[in-house]
PDB file of C-alpha atoms in Angstrom:
ATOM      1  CA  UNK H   1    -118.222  -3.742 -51.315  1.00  0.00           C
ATOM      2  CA  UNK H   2    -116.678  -3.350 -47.457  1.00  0.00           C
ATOM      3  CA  UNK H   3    -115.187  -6.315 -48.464  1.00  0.00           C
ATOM      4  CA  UNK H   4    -113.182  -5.253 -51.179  1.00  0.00           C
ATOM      5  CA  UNK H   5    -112.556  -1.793 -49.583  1.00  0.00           C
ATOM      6  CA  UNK H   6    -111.193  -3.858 -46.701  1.00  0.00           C
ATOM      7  CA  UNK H   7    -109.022  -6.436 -48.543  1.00  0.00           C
ATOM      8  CA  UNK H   8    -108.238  -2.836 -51.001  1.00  0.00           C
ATOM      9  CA  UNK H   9    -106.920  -1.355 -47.741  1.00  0.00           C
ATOM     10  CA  UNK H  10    -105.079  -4.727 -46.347  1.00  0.00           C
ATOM     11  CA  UNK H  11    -102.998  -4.487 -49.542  1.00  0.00           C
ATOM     12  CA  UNK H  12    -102.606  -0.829 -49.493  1.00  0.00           C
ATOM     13  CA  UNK H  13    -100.948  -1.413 -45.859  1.00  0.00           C
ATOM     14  CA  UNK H  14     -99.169  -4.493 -47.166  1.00  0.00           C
ATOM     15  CA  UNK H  15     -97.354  -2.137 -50.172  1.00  0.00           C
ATOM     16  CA  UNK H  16     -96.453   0.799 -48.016  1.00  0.00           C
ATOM     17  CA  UNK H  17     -94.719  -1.531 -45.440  1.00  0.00           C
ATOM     18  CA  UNK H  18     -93.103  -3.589 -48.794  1.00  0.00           C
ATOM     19  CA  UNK H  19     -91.624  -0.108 -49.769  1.00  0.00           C
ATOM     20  CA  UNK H  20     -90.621   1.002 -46.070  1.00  0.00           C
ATOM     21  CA  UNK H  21     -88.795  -2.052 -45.908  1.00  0.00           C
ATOM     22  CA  UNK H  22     -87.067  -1.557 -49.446  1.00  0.00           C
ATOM     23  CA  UNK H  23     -86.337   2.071 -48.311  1.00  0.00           C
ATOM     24  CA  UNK H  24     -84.709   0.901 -45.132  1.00  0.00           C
ATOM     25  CA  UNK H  25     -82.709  -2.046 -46.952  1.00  0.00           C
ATOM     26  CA  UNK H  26     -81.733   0.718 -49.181  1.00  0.00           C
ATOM     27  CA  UNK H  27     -80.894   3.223 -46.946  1.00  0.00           C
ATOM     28  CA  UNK H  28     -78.520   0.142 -44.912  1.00  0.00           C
ATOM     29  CA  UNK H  29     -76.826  -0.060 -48.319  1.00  0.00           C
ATOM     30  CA  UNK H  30     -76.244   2.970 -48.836  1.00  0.00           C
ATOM     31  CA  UNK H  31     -74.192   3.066 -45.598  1.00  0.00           C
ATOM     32  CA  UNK H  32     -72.541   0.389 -46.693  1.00  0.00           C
ATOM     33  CA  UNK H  33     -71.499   1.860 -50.071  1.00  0.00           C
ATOM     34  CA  UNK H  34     -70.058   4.751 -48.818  1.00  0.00           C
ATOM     35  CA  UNK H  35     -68.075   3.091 -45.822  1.00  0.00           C
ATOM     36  CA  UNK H  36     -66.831   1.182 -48.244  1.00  0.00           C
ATOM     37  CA  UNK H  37     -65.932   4.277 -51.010  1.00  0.00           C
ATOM     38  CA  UNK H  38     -64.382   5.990 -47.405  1.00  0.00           C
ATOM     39  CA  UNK H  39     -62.153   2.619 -46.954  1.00  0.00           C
ATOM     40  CA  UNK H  40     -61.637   2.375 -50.518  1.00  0.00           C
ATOM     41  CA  UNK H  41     -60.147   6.131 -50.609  1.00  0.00           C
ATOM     42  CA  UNK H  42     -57.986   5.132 -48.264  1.00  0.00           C
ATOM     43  CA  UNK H  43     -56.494   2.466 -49.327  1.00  0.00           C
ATOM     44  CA  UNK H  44     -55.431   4.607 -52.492  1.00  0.00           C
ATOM     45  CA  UNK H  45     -53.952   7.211 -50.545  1.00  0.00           C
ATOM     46  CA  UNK H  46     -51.912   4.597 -48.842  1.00  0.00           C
ATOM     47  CA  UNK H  47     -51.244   3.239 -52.308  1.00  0.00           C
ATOM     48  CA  UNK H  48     -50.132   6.795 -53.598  1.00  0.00           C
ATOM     49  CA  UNK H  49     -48.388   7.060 -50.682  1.00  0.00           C
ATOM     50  CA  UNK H  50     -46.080   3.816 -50.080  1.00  0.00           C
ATOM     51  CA  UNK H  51     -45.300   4.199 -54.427  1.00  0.00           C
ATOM     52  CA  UNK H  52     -44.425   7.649 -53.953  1.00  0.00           C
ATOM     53  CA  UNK H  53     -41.786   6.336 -50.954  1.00  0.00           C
ATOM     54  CA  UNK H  54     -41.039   2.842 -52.980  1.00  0.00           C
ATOM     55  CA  UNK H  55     -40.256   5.288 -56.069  1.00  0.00           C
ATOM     56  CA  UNK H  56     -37.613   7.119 -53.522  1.00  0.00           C
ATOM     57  CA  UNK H  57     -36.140   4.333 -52.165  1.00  0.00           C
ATOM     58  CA  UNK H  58     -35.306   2.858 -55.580  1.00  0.00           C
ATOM     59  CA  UNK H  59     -33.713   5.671 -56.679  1.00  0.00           C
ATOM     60  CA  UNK H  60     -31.363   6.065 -53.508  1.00  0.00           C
ATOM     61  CA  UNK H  61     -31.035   1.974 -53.691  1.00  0.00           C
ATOM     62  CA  UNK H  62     -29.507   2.932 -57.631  1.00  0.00           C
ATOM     63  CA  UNK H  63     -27.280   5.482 -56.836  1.00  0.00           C
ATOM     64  CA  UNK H  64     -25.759   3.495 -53.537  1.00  0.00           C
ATOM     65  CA  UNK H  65     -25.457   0.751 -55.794  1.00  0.00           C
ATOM     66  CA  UNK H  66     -23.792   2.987 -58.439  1.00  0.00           C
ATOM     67  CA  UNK H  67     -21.209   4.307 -55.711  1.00  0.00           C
ATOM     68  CA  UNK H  68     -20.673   0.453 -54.561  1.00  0.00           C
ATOM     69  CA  UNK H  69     -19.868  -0.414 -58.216  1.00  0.00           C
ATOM     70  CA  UNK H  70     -17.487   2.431 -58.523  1.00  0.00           C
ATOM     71  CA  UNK H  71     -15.770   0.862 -54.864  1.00  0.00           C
ATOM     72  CA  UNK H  72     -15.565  -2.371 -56.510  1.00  0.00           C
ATOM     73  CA  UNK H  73     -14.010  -0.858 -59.793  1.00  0.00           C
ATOM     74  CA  UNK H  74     -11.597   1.311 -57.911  1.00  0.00           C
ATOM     75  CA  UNK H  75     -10.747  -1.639 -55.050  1.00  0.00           C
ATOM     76  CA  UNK H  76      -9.853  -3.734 -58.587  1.00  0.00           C
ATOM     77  CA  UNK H  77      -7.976  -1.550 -60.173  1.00  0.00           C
ATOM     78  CA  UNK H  78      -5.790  -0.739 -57.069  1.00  0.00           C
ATOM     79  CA  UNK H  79      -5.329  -4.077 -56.085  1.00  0.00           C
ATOM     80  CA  UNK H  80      -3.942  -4.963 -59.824  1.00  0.00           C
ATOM     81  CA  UNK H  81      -1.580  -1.828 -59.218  1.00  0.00           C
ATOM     82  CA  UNK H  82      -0.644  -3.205 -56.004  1.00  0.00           C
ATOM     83  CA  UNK H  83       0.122  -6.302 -57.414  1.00  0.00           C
ATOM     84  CA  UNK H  84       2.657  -5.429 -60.347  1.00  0.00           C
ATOM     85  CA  UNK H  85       4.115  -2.434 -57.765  1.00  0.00           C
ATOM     86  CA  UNK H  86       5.229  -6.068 -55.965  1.00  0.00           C
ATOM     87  CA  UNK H  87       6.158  -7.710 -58.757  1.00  0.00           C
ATOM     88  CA  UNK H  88       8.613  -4.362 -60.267  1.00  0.00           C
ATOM     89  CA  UNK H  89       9.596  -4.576 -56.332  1.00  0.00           C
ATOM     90  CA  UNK H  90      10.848  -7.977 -56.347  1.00  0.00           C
ATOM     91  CA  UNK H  91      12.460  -7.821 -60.072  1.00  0.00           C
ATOM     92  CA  UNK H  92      14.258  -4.939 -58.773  1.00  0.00           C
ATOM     93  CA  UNK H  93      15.493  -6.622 -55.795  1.00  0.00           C
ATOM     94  CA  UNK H  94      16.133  -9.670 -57.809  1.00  0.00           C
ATOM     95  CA  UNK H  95      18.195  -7.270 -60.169  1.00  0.00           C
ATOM     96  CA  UNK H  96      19.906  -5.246 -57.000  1.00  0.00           C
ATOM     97  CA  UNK H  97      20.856  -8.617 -55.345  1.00  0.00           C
ATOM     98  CA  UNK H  98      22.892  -9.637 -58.774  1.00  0.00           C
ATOM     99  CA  UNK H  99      24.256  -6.219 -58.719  1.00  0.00           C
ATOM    100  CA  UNK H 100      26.008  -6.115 -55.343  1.00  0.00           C
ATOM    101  CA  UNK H 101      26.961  -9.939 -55.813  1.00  0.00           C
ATOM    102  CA  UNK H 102      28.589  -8.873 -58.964  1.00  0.00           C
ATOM    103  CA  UNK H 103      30.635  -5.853 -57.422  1.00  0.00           C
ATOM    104  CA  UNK H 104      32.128  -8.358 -54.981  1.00  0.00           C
TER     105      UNK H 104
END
């Protein structure tokens, strides 16, 4: 019976040290999970946080590309302006020049 009171007590020690060691394996991943949940929180904060400035920049990005658009629109218009202000000009020195031969 010491026997089996021995080899009882062998496996006793045997199971405590099986579930130290799945305690400690446990307690290892537990650190790991929540280094990782710490880096993970991070990483959405920087998320939230470059979207929230990406959202900003867009919208200032629009409205300078709006204002460019209205340069380019106004630059075009003047430009065609410009262009028949020469034109009238030279008609009108075309015209003068026939003019002042004409009262000769």
């Amino acid at each position: 019976m010491s026997q089996q009171g021995a080899a009882l007590q062998s496996y006793n020690n045997e199971l405590v040290k099986c579930i130290e060691d799945l305690c400690t394996k446990r307690d290892e991943l537990q650190k790991q999970i929540l280094s990782e949940e710490e880096e993970k929180n991070k990483l959405q904060n920087d998320i939230r946080l470059l979207s929230e400035k990406l959202a900003k920049l867009n919208e200032g990005l629009a409205k300078k590309i709006a204002a460019r658009n209205e340069f380019d629109r106004t630059i075009q218009e003047t430009e065609q302006a410009y262009v028949k202000i020469l034109e009238s000009s030279q008609v009108l020195l075309n015209v003068l020049k026939k003019e002042s031969a004409a009262l000769k």
